[in-house]
Coordinates of C-alpha atoms in Angstrom, one line a residue:
Chain A
M1 CA 23.8 -144.3 49.0
T2 CA 25.7 -141.0 49.4
I3 CA 24.1 -137.8 48.3
G4 CA 26.7 -137.5 45.6
S5 CA 25.7 -140.8 44.0
L6 CA 22.0 -140.0 44.5
L7 CA 22.2 -136.7 42.7
Q8 CA 24.8 -137.7 40.1
P9 CA 22.4 -138.8 37.4
Y10 CA 20.5 -135.5 37.6
V11 CA 23.6 -133.5 37.6
L12 CA 24.8 -135.3 34.5
R13 CA 21.3 -134.9 33.0
V14 CA 21.1 -131.2 33.4
E15 CA 24.7 -130.7 32.3
A16 CA 24.0 -132.6 29.1
A17 CA 20.9 -130.6 28.5
L18 CA 22.7 -127.3 29.1
D19 CA 25.5 -128.3 26.9
S20 CA 23.2 -129.2 24.0
R21 CA 21.2 -126.0 24.4
L22 CA 24.2 -123.8 24.2
Q23 CA 25.4 -125.1 20.8
H24 CA 23.9 -122.2 18.8
T25 CA 26.3 -119.5 17.5
S26 CA 26.3 -115.8 18.3
I27 CA 28.0 -112.9 16.5
E28 CA 30.2 -112.6 19.6
P29 CA 31.6 -116.0 20.5
R30 CA 33.4 -114.7 23.6
L31 CA 30.0 -113.8 25.1
Q32 CA 28.9 -117.3 24.7
Q33 CA 32.2 -118.7 26.1
A34 CA 31.6 -116.5 29.2
M35 CA 28.0 -117.8 29.5
R36 CA 29.3 -121.4 29.2
Y37 CA 32.1 -120.7 31.7
A38 CA 29.5 -119.3 34.2
L39 CA 27.1 -122.3 33.6
F40 CA 29.9 -124.9 33.9
N41 CA 31.6 -123.7 37.0
G42 CA 31.5 -126.8 39.2
G43 CA 28.3 -125.9 41.0
K44 CA 26.3 -128.4 43.0
R45 CA 23.3 -128.1 40.7
I46 CA 20.9 -128.2 43.7
R47 CA 18.2 -126.3 41.9
P48 CA 18.0 -128.5 38.8
C49 CA 18.2 -131.6 41.0
L50 CA 15.2 -130.2 43.0
V51 CA 13.3 -129.8 39.7
Y52 CA 13.9 -133.4 38.7
L53 CA 13.3 -134.9 42.1
V54 CA 10.0 -133.1 42.6
N55 CA 9.0 -133.9 39.0
E56 CA 9.7 -137.6 39.6
L57 CA 7.9 -137.6 43.0
L58 CA 4.8 -136.4 41.2
D59 CA 5.2 -139.1 38.5
G60 CA 6.4 -136.6 35.9
D61 CA 8.6 -137.5 32.9
N62 CA 12.1 -136.0 33.3
V63 CA 12.1 -135.1 29.6
E64 CA 9.6 -132.4 30.5
A65 CA 11.7 -131.2 33.4
D66 CA 14.9 -130.6 31.3
L67 CA 14.1 -127.1 30.1
P68 CA 12.8 -125.9 33.5
A69 CA 16.0 -127.4 35.1
C70 CA 18.2 -125.6 32.6
A71 CA 16.3 -122.4 33.0
I72 CA 16.6 -122.2 36.8
E73 CA 20.3 -123.1 36.6
A74 CA 20.8 -120.3 34.1
V75 CA 19.1 -117.7 36.4
H76 CA 21.2 -119.0 39.3
S77 CA 24.4 -118.8 37.3
Y78 CA 23.6 -115.3 36.1
S79 CA 23.1 -114.2 39.7
L80 CA 26.5 -115.5 40.7
V81 CA 28.2 -113.7 37.9
H82 CA 26.6 -110.4 38.8
D83 CA 27.1 -110.9 42.6
D84 CA 30.8 -111.4 42.0
L85 CA 31.3 -108.2 40.1
P86 CA 33.6 -105.5 41.5
A87 CA 30.7 -103.2 42.1
M88 CA 28.9 -105.9 44.1
D89 CA 30.7 -108.5 46.3
D90 CA 34.0 -108.1 44.4
D91 CA 35.0 -111.7 44.5
D92 CA 37.9 -113.0 42.4
L93 CA 37.3 -116.6 43.2
R94 CA 34.3 -118.9 43.2
R95 CA 34.7 -122.5 44.1
G96 CA 38.4 -122.0 43.8
K97 CA 38.2 -120.8 40.2
P98 CA 38.5 -117.3 38.8
T99 CA 35.1 -115.6 38.7
C100 CA 33.7 -114.7 35.3
H101 CA 34.9 -111.1 35.3
I102 CA 38.4 -112.2 36.2
A103 CA 38.5 -115.1 33.6
F104 CA 37.0 -112.7 30.9
D105 CA 36.5 -109.1 31.7
E106 CA 33.9 -107.0 33.5
P107 CA 31.8 -105.9 30.6
T108 CA 31.7 -109.5 29.3
A109 CA 30.6 -110.6 32.8
V110 CA 27.8 -108.1 32.9
L111 CA 26.5 -109.1 29.5
A112 CA 26.9 -112.8 30.0
G113 CA 24.8 -112.5 33.1
D114 CA 22.2 -110.5 31.2
A115 CA 22.1 -113.1 28.4
L116 CA 21.9 -116.0 30.8
Q117 CA 18.8 -114.4 32.4
A118 CA 17.2 -113.9 28.9
I119 CA 18.0 -117.4 27.7
A120 CA 16.3 -118.9 30.8
F121 CA 13.0 -117.4 29.7
E122 CA 13.6 -118.4 26.1
W123 CA 14.1 -122.0 27.2
L124 CA 11.0 -122.0 29.3
A125 CA 8.8 -120.4 26.7
G126 CA 10.2 -121.8 23.5
D127 CA 8.8 -124.5 21.3
A128 CA 11.3 -127.1 22.4
S129 CA 9.1 -127.7 25.5
T130 CA 6.2 -130.0 25.2
L131 CA 4.5 -128.9 28.4
A132 CA 1.0 -127.4 28.0
A133 CA 1.0 -123.7 27.2
D134 CA -0.6 -122.6 30.4
I135 CA 1.9 -124.6 32.5
R136 CA 4.8 -123.1 30.6
L137 CA 3.4 -119.6 31.1
R138 CA 3.0 -120.2 34.8
A139 CA 6.6 -121.4 34.9
V140 CA 7.8 -118.2 33.2
A141 CA 5.8 -115.9 35.5
L142 CA 6.9 -117.8 38.6
L143 CA 10.6 -117.8 37.7
A144 CA 10.5 -114.2 36.7
R145 CA 8.9 -113.2 40.0
A146 CA 11.3 -115.3 42.1
A147 CA 14.2 -113.8 40.3
G148 CA 13.1 -110.1 40.3
D149 CA 12.3 -107.2 42.6
R150 CA 10.1 -109.3 44.9
G151 CA 12.5 -112.2 45.0
M152 CA 16.2 -112.8 44.5
V153 CA 17.3 -109.4 43.3
A154 CA 15.4 -107.7 46.1
G155 CA 17.2 -109.9 48.6
Q156 CA 20.6 -109.1 47.1
A157 CA 19.8 -105.3 47.1
F158 CA 18.6 -105.5 50.7
D159 CA 21.8 -107.4 51.6
L160 CA 24.1 -104.8 50.0
A161 CA 22.1 -102.0 51.6
H162 CA 22.7 -103.5 55.1
V163 CA 26.3 -104.5 55.1
G164 CA 27.8 -103.3 58.3
R165 CA 24.4 -102.4 59.8
P166 CA 22.7 -104.5 62.4
L167 CA 19.7 -106.6 61.4
E168 CA 16.9 -108.1 63.5
L169 CA 16.4 -111.8 63.1
D170 CA 13.2 -111.4 61.1
Q171 CA 14.9 -109.0 58.7
L172 CA 17.8 -111.5 58.2
Q173 CA 15.3 -114.3 57.5
R174 CA 13.3 -112.1 55.1
M175 CA 16.5 -111.2 53.3
H176 CA 17.5 -114.8 52.9
R177 CA 14.0 -115.9 51.9
H178 CA 14.4 -113.5 49.0
K179 CA 18.0 -113.8 48.2
T180 CA 18.4 -117.6 48.1
G181 CA 15.0 -119.0 49.3
A182 CA 12.9 -117.6 46.4
L183 CA 14.9 -119.5 43.8
L184 CA 15.0 -122.8 45.7
T185 CA 11.3 -122.6 46.2
A186 CA 10.9 -121.8 42.5
A187 CA 12.9 -124.9 41.7
V188 CA 10.4 -127.0 43.7
E189 CA 7.5 -125.3 42.0
L190 CA 9.0 -125.8 38.5
G191 CA 9.4 -129.5 39.3
A192 CA 5.7 -129.7 40.2
L193 CA 4.8 -127.8 37.0
S194 CA 6.9 -130.2 35.0
A195 CA 4.7 -133.0 36.2
G196 CA 1.6 -131.0 35.4
V197 CA 0.8 -130.2 39.0
S198 CA 0.2 -126.4 39.5
A199 CA -1.9 -126.3 42.7
G200 CA -3.4 -128.3 45.6
E201 CA -2.2 -129.9 48.8
R202 CA 0.8 -131.6 47.3
Y203 CA 1.9 -128.5 45.6
D204 CA 1.6 -126.5 48.9
A205 CA 3.4 -129.1 50.9
L206 CA 6.3 -129.1 48.4
R207 CA 6.5 -125.3 48.6
R208 CA 6.8 -125.6 52.3
Y209 CA 9.6 -128.1 51.9
G210 CA 11.3 -125.6 49.5
D211 CA 10.9 -122.7 51.9
A212 CA 12.4 -124.7 54.7
I213 CA 15.4 -126.1 52.9
G214 CA 16.0 -122.6 51.3
L215 CA 16.4 -121.0 54.7
A216 CA 18.3 -124.0 56.1
F217 CA 20.7 -123.7 53.2
Q218 CA 21.6 -120.2 54.3
V219 CA 21.8 -120.9 58.0
Q220 CA 24.3 -123.7 57.2
D221 CA 26.2 -121.3 54.9
D222 CA 26.6 -118.9 57.8
I223 CA 27.7 -121.7 60.1
L224 CA 30.2 -123.0 57.6
D225 CA 31.6 -119.5 57.2
I226 CA 32.7 -119.8 60.8
E227 CA 33.5 -123.5 61.0
G228 CA 34.7 -124.4 57.6
D229 CA 38.2 -124.1 56.2
T230 CA 39.1 -122.0 53.2
Q231 CA 40.1 -124.9 50.9
T232 CA 36.8 -126.8 51.4
L233 CA 34.7 -123.6 51.0
G234 CA 36.5 -122.2 48.0
K235 CA 36.4 -118.8 49.7
P236 CA 38.2 -117.4 52.7
Q237 CA 36.8 -118.8 55.9
G238 CA 35.4 -116.1 58.2
S239 CA 34.9 -113.7 55.2
D240 CA 31.3 -112.9 56.3
L241 CA 32.6 -111.9 59.8
A242 CA 35.4 -109.9 58.3
Q243 CA 33.0 -108.0 56.2
N244 CA 30.8 -107.5 59.2
K245 CA 27.9 -109.2 57.4
P246 CA 24.8 -110.0 59.5
T247 CA 24.6 -113.8 60.0
F248 CA 22.5 -116.3 61.9
P249 CA 25.4 -117.2 64.3
A250 CA 26.0 -113.5 64.9
L251 CA 22.4 -113.0 66.0
L252 CA 21.7 -116.4 67.6
G253 CA 25.1 -117.6 68.6
L254 CA 26.6 -120.7 67.0
D255 CA 24.4 -123.0 69.2
G256 CA 21.3 -121.0 68.5
A257 CA 22.0 -121.1 64.7
R258 CA 22.5 -124.9 64.9
A259 CA 19.1 -125.2 66.8
R260 CA 17.5 -123.1 64.1
L261 CA 19.0 -125.3 61.4
R262 CA 17.6 -128.4 63.1
A263 CA 14.1 -126.8 63.3
L264 CA 14.1 -126.0 59.6
H265 CA 15.3 -129.5 58.8
A266 CA 12.3 -130.8 60.8
D267 CA 10.0 -128.5 59.0
A268 CA 11.3 -129.8 55.7
L269 CA 10.8 -133.4 56.7
R270 CA 7.3 -132.7 58.1
A271 CA 6.3 -131.2 54.7
L272 CA 7.3 -134.4 53.0
E273 CA 5.3 -136.7 55.3
P274 CA 2.2 -137.0 53.0
F275 CA 4.5 -138.5 50.3
G276 CA 5.7 -141.3 52.5
E277 CA 8.4 -143.6 51.1
H278 CA 8.4 -141.9 47.7
A279 CA 10.1 -138.8 49.1
G280 CA 13.3 -140.5 50.1
S281 CA 15.4 -138.6 47.7
L282 CA 14.0 -135.2 48.8
R283 CA 14.6 -136.2 52.4
A284 CA 18.2 -137.1 51.6
L285 CA 18.6 -133.7 50.0
A286 CA 17.3 -132.0 53.1
D287 CA 19.7 -134.1 55.2
Y288 CA 22.6 -133.1 52.9
I289 CA 21.7 -129.4 53.0
V290 CA 22.0 -129.2 56.8
A291 CA 25.0 -131.5 57.0
R292 CA 27.1 -130.4 54.1
D293 CA 30.7 -129.1 54.7
H294 CA 31.0 -126.8 51.7
Chain B
M1 CA 0.0 -83.5 12.8
T2 CA 3.5 -83.5 14.3
I3 CA 5.1 -86.8 15.3
G4 CA 4.9 -85.6 18.9
S5 CA 1.2 -85.1 18.9
L6 CA 0.7 -88.3 16.9
L7 CA 2.6 -90.4 19.5
Q8 CA 1.6 -88.6 22.6
P9 CA -1.5 -90.7 23.4
Y10 CA 0.6 -93.9 23.2
V11 CA 3.4 -92.4 25.3
L12 CA 0.8 -91.3 28.0
R13 CA -0.8 -94.7 27.7
V14 CA 2.4 -96.8 28.3
E15 CA 3.6 -94.4 31.0
A16 CA 0.2 -94.8 32.9
A17 CA 0.5 -98.6 32.4
L18 CA 4.1 -98.7 33.7
D19 CA 3.2 -96.5 36.6
S20 CA 0.3 -98.7 37.7
R21 CA 2.3 -101.9 37.3
L22 CA 5.1 -100.6 39.5
Q23 CA 2.9 -100.0 42.6
H24 CA 3.8 -103.2 44.4
T25 CA 6.2 -103.1 47.2
S26 CA 9.6 -104.8 47.7
I27 CA 11.7 -105.3 50.8
E28 CA 14.1 -102.9 49.3
P29 CA 12.3 -99.7 48.2
R30 CA 15.5 -98.1 46.9
L31 CA 15.8 -100.9 44.3
Q32 CA 12.3 -100.1 43.1
Q33 CA 13.0 -96.3 43.1
A34 CA 15.9 -97.1 40.8
M35 CA 13.8 -99.2 38.5
R36 CA 11.2 -96.4 38.3
Y37 CA 14.0 -93.8 37.7
A38 CA 15.3 -95.9 34.8
L39 CA 11.8 -96.4 33.4
F40 CA 10.8 -92.8 33.6
N41 CA 13.9 -91.1 32.2
G42 CA 12.3 -89.0 29.5
G43 CA 12.8 -91.6 26.8
K44 CA 11.0 -91.3 23.5
R45 CA 9.0 -94.6 24.0
I46 CA 9.5 -95.6 20.4
R47 CA 9.3 -99.3 21.1
P48 CA 6.0 -99.2 23.0
C49 CA 4.6 -96.8 20.4
L50 CA 5.5 -99.4 17.8
V51 CA 3.7 -102.1 19.7
Y52 CA 0.5 -100.0 19.9
L53 CA 0.6 -98.7 16.3
V54 CA 1.1 -102.2 14.8
N55 CA -1.6 -103.6 17.1
E56 CA -4.0 -101.0 15.9
L57 CA -3.1 -101.4 12.3
L58 CA -4.0 -105.1 12.7
D59 CA -7.3 -104.2 14.4
G60 CA -6.1 -105.2 17.8
D61 CA -7.5 -103.7 21.1
N62 CA -4.8 -101.6 22.8
V63 CA -5.7 -103.1 26.2
E64 CA -4.1 -106.3 24.9
A65 CA -1.0 -104.3 23.9
D66 CA -0.4 -102.7 27.3
L67 CA 1.6 -105.5 28.9
P68 CA 3.8 -106.2 25.8
A69 CA 4.4 -102.4 25.5
C70 CA 5.5 -102.2 29.2
A71 CA 7.6 -105.3 28.8
I72 CA 9.6 -104.1 25.9
E73 CA 10.2 -100.7 27.5
A74 CA 11.4 -102.5 30.6
V75 CA 13.9 -104.5 28.6
H76 CA 15.0 -101.4 26.7
S77 CA 15.4 -99.5 30.0
Y78 CA 17.4 -102.2 31.7
S79 CA 19.8 -102.3 28.7
L80 CA 20.4 -98.5 29.0
V81 CA 21.1 -98.8 32.7
H82 CA 23.7 -101.6 32.1
D83 CA 25.2 -99.9 29.0
D84 CA 25.8 -96.8 31.1
L85 CA 27.7 -98.6 33.9
P86 CA 31.3 -97.6 34.5
A87 CA 32.5 -101.1 33.3
M88 CA 30.5 -100.5 30.0
D89 CA 30.2 -97.2 28.3
D90 CA 30.8 -95.3 31.6
D91 CA 28.2 -92.5 30.9
D92 CA 27.3 -90.1 33.7
L93 CA 24.5 -88.5 31.7
R94 CA 21.6 -89.8 29.6
R95 CA 19.2 -87.3 28.0
G96 CA 20.8 -84.6 30.2
K97 CA 20.0 -86.4 33.5
P98 CA 22.3 -88.4 35.8
T99 CA 22.4 -92.1 34.7
C100 CA 21.1 -94.6 37.2
H101 CA 24.4 -95.5 38.8
I102 CA 25.1 -91.8 39.3
A103 CA 21.7 -91.0 40.7
F104 CA 21.8 -94.1 42.9
D105 CA 24.9 -96.2 43.0
E106 CA 26.6 -98.9 40.9
P107 CA 25.3 -102.0 42.7
T108 CA 21.8 -100.6 42.7
A109 CA 22.1 -99.9 39.0
V110 CA 23.2 -103.5 38.2
L111 CA 20.4 -104.9 40.3
A112 CA 17.7 -102.5 39.0
G113 CA 18.7 -103.5 35.4
D114 CA 18.5 -107.2 36.4
A115 CA 15.1 -106.7 38.0
L116 CA 13.7 -104.7 35.0
Q117 CA 14.6 -107.6 32.7
A118 CA 12.9 -110.1 35.1
I119 CA 9.7 -108.0 35.4
A120 CA 9.4 -107.7 31.6
F121 CA 8.9 -111.5 31.4
E122 CA 6.7 -111.5 34.5
W123 CA 4.4 -108.9 32.8
L124 CA 4.3 -110.8 29.5
A125 CA 3.5 -114.2 31.1
G126 CA 1.4 -113.1 34.1
D127 CA -2.3 -113.6 34.6
A128 CA -3.0 -109.9 34.0
S129 CA -2.8 -110.5 30.3
T130 CA -5.9 -111.8 28.5
L131 CA -4.0 -112.8 25.4
A132 CA -4.2 -116.5 24.5
A133 CA -1.6 -118.6 26.2
D134 CA 0.1 -119.6 23.0
I135 CA 0.4 -116.0 21.9
R136 CA 1.8 -114.9 25.3
L137 CA 4.4 -117.8 25.2
R138 CA 5.4 -116.7 21.7
A139 CA 5.8 -113.2 23.0
V140 CA 8.1 -114.3 25.9
A141 CA 10.2 -116.5 23.6
L142 CA 10.5 -113.7 21.0
L143 CA 11.4 -111.0 23.4
A144 CA 13.9 -113.2 25.3
R145 CA 15.6 -114.1 22.0
A146 CA 15.7 -110.5 20.8
A147 CA 17.2 -109.4 24.1
G148 CA 19.8 -112.2 24.6
D149 CA 22.9 -113.7 23.1
R150 CA 21.6 -113.8 19.6
G151 CA 20.1 -110.3 19.9
M152 CA 20.7 -107.1 21.8
V153 CA 23.2 -108.4 24.3
A154 CA 25.3 -110.0 21.5
G155 CA 25.3 -106.7 19.6
Q156 CA 26.5 -104.8 22.7
A157 CA 29.2 -107.4 23.3
F158 CA 30.3 -107.2 19.7
D159 CA 30.4 -103.4 19.9
L160 CA 32.5 -103.4 23.1
A161 CA 34.9 -106.0 21.6
H162 CA 35.5 -103.8 18.5
V163 CA 35.9 -100.3 20.0
G164 CA 39.0 -98.9 18.3
R165 CA 39.1 -101.7 15.7
P166 CA 38.1 -101.3 12.1
L167 CA 34.8 -102.9 11.0
E168 CA 33.6 -103.8 7.5
L169 CA 30.2 -102.3 6.6
D170 CA 28.5 -105.7 6.8
Q171 CA 29.9 -106.2 10.4
L172 CA 28.7 -102.8 11.4
Q173 CA 25.2 -103.5 10.0
R174 CA 25.1 -106.9 11.7
M175 CA 26.2 -105.3 15.0
H176 CA 23.4 -102.7 14.8
R177 CA 20.8 -105.3 13.7
H178 CA 21.6 -107.0 17.0
K179 CA 22.2 -104.1 19.3
T180 CA 19.2 -101.9 18.5
G181 CA 17.4 -103.6 15.5
A182 CA 16.5 -106.8 17.3
L183 CA 14.4 -105.0 19.9
L184 CA 12.7 -102.6 17.5
T185 CA 11.7 -105.6 15.3
A186 CA 10.6 -107.4 18.4
A187 CA 8.4 -104.3 19.2
V188 CA 6.7 -104.7 15.8
E189 CA 6.2 -108.4 16.4
L190 CA 4.8 -107.9 19.9
G191 CA 2.3 -105.4 18.3
A192 CA 1.2 -108.1 15.8
L193 CA 1.0 -110.7 18.5
S194 CA -1.2 -108.4 20.6
A195 CA -3.6 -108.3 17.7
G196 CA -3.5 -112.1 17.6
V197 CA -1.4 -112.1 14.4
S198 CA 1.6 -114.5 14.7
A199 CA 2.4 -115.4 11.1
G200 CA 1.6 -114.7 7.4
E201 CA 2.3 -112.0 4.8
R202 CA 1.2 -109.1 7.0
Y203 CA 3.4 -110.3 9.8
D204 CA 6.4 -110.7 7.5
A205 CA 5.9 -107.3 5.9
L206 CA 5.8 -105.6 9.4
R207 CA 8.9 -107.4 10.4
R208 CA 10.6 -106.0 7.3
Y209 CA 9.4 -102.6 8.3
G210 CA 10.9 -103.1 11.8
D211 CA 14.2 -104.3 10.4
A212 CA 14.5 -101.2 8.1
I213 CA 13.6 -98.6 10.7
G214 CA 15.8 -100.4 13.3
L215 CA 18.9 -99.9 11.1
A216 CA 17.8 -96.5 9.9
F217 CA 17.5 -95.4 13.6
Q218 CA 21.2 -96.3 14.1
V219 CA 22.4 -94.7 10.8
Q220 CA 20.6 -91.4 11.9
D221 CA 22.2 -91.8 15.4
D222 CA 25.6 -91.9 13.8
I223 CA 24.8 -88.9 11.6
L224 CA 23.5 -86.9 14.5
D225 CA 26.7 -87.7 16.5
I226 CA 28.5 -85.6 13.8
E227 CA 25.9 -83.0 13.0
G228 CA 23.9 -82.5 16.2
D229 CA 24.8 -80.3 19.1
T230 CA 25.4 -81.5 22.7
Q231 CA 22.4 -79.9 24.2
T232 CA 19.9 -81.4 21.8
L233 CA 21.6 -84.8 21.9
G234 CA 21.9 -85.0 25.7
K235 CA 25.4 -86.3 25.2
P236 CA 28.6 -84.7 23.9
Q237 CA 28.5 -84.2 20.2
G238 CA 31.2 -86.2 18.4
S239 CA 31.6 -88.6 21.2
D240 CA 31.5 -91.6 18.9
L241 CA 34.4 -90.1 16.8
A242 CA 36.3 -89.2 20.0
Q243 CA 36.0 -92.8 21.2
N244 CA 37.0 -94.1 17.8
K245 CA 33.8 -96.0 17.4
P246 CA 33.0 -97.5 14.0
T247 CA 30.1 -95.6 12.4
F248 CA 28.2 -95.4 9.1
P249 CA 29.7 -92.0 8.3
A250 CA 33.2 -93.2 9.1
L251 CA 32.7 -96.1 6.6
L252 CA 30.5 -94.5 4.0
G253 CA 31.3 -90.8 4.4
L254 CA 28.5 -88.4 5.5
D255 CA 26.9 -88.3 2.1
G256 CA 27.1 -92.1 1.8
A257 CA 25.5 -92.5 5.2
R258 CA 22.7 -90.2 4.2
A259 CA 22.1 -92.2 1.0
R260 CA 22.0 -95.4 3.1
L261 CA 19.4 -93.7 5.4
R262 CA 17.2 -92.8 2.4
A263 CA 17.4 -96.4 1.1
L264 CA 16.3 -97.8 4.5
H265 CA 13.5 -95.3 4.7
A266 CA 12.3 -96.4 1.3
D267 CA 12.5 -100.1 2.4
A268 CA 10.4 -99.3 5.4
L269 CA 7.7 -97.5 3.3
R270 CA 7.7 -100.3 0.7
A271 CA 7.0 -102.8 3.4
L272 CA 4.0 -100.8 4.5
E273 CA 2.5 -100.6 1.0
P274 CA 0.1 -103.6 1.4
F275 CA -1.6 -101.7 4.3
G276 CA -2.4 -98.6 2.2
E277 CA -3.9 -95.7 4.0
H278 CA -4.1 -97.5 7.4
A279 CA -0.4 -97.4 7.8
G280 CA -0.2 -93.6 8.0
S281 CA 1.1 -93.6 11.6
L282 CA 3.8 -96.1 10.9
R283 CA 4.8 -94.1 7.9
A284 CA 5.0 -91.0 10.0
L285 CA 7.1 -92.9 12.5
A286 CA 9.5 -94.0 9.8
D287 CA 9.7 -90.4 8.5
Y288 CA 10.5 -89.2 12.1
I289 CA 13.2 -91.8 12.6
V290 CA 15.2 -90.6 9.6
A291 CA 14.5 -86.9 10.2
R292 CA 14.8 -86.6 14.0
D293 CA 17.4 -84.2 15.4
H294 CA 18.0 -86.0 18.7

C-alpha cells in the first residue's frame, strides 16, 4: 500500500470536516473565502493524519478526533499564510499556486491568518466536541503553547532573526524543533487526547515519535531543497541556499544530513516498538517523511 | 471619585498579572520584548476592568478573573499590533508612541501579534486557572468566537473593504459591533464566567450592557476624531475624515451622532437597573465611555 492510499481516507475525512465547519457566514465573505483558500491549498494534511492515526492506535473513535484534526490544520494553514507575507518570507507561490496575499490581498491575508488561529481554538473548545471537558482544555492549552512564543512562532522569529547569520547545529535543531516540530508533536498529542490518553508511557513514547519525525521532516526539507527540482517542490530549487539560510546540509554536508535523517528515522521507529504491529501506519508515515520527494 | 481612581486598582492588578505571566523565556527574546511592548503600551485597560467589575458585581473572587482579564487584553493588544501594520492601517504612532512594527520591525510585529493571540488561549485554558473546566472551556470558545471571523477580525476586514465606499447606518453599526463591540461584550461575559455565572437574566442583562457601551465607545471615537485635538488623541485629529472613513457623524451629523451616543448610554444604564446600587462602578464606566476626551 502506498502512503498516498494509506493516508487518503484521513485526508478526505479532515477535508470533509473542515468543509462542513466553514459553512457559517460572516459579514465579510471575502475574509472567509481567503480562509477557505488557505485551508484548501493542496497541503499534505500530515498533521491531521497524525491526529487520526494516533487516535486509532490508542483505540479512539475518529469522530472524537475530527475537531482536533481540523484545529491543528487551521493553525498550520494560518502559519503558512503569515509566513508567505511580503514582510516575512515574501513568497508568491506555495505548492505552485498563488499564496493567499497574492490571490486576495495583503490585509485580507493577515486577517485570514488571524481568524484561522482563532477558529482553531473555537473548534477545540466548542460544544460540538463530545470529549471530556478536561481533555478539551488540555488540548487548547497544548495547541496554544505549541503555536505561540515557546513554540512555532518563536521558531519562526528565531529563523527570521538569523537569516544570513551562521548557526551552530544545536541552534538549528532548536529552531526547527520550535518552528515545525512543536506542531507535529502537538498533532501526536492531540491524537492521544482524542482517545482519552493524556499521560503515561504510551503518551510519552508517541511524543518521542512526534519529536523525531518533526525534526526528520525538516532535515529532509533541507535535503530536498538541494536535490529536488522546482516543479516537484512547488518552489524554486536551491532557494534556501540562495537566501543563505542555515540548513542541515550546510552544517553537516549532504552525507552528514542524510545520516542525521536515518538516525531520526530510527528514533521514530524505536519509539513505536511498544505498539508492535498496530503501529504499522505510523511507521509508514515515518518512512514517507524521510523518503518523500516534495 | 474620578474614573481614573475608580479603575486604577484594576489597571494595576491586570498589569501585575500580565507582568508575572510574561516571565517565561523563549528562544527568541526579541519576540517576547515585542509582545511586552505591545501589552504595556499605555492602554486604558477597559476590557480587563470590565472583566473585574462584572466579576465583582456577581460576587466573584478577582483571583479567578485574573487570567480572563489577561487573556482579553492580550487579544486586544494583538489586534492593535496587526491593525497598525503597513499593510493594514499603516500607523506609525499609537497613543503617542511608536507602533510595534516601528519600534521593532514588521516581521516581529506580525509574529508578536500571532503569539499574543495564542497566549491568550493558553492562559484561559491552562492549569493556572482554578475555574471549573466547563467554565474555562466556555471562556475559550466565547473569546475565540468574539475574536475571529464572526467577530473582531470580520469587523476589521469589513472596515478595510469599505474604506472610501459609502455605508448605510446599519452597516456601520454592524461593522462596529464586530470590530470593537464583540470584544467588549466578551469582556463582560468573561467577567460573568469568572464569577461562575454562564447564563440567566443577569448574564443577559450584562451582555446588553456590554453591547451598548461597545457601540457607544465607537460613536464617541468618531465624535472625538472631529472634536478632539491631536495631542490628546495620540493620533492626528480628523484622520478618519481625511481617509474618507465612514463614521457616525458623517452619516448622522454631529448632533445626530451625539443623540445616538446618549441613547446608547441610556440603554447601558437600563441594562444595569436590576443590579441597583451594586452596579455603581459599571455605571461610572458607561458615563466615562460617553464623556471621555481621548
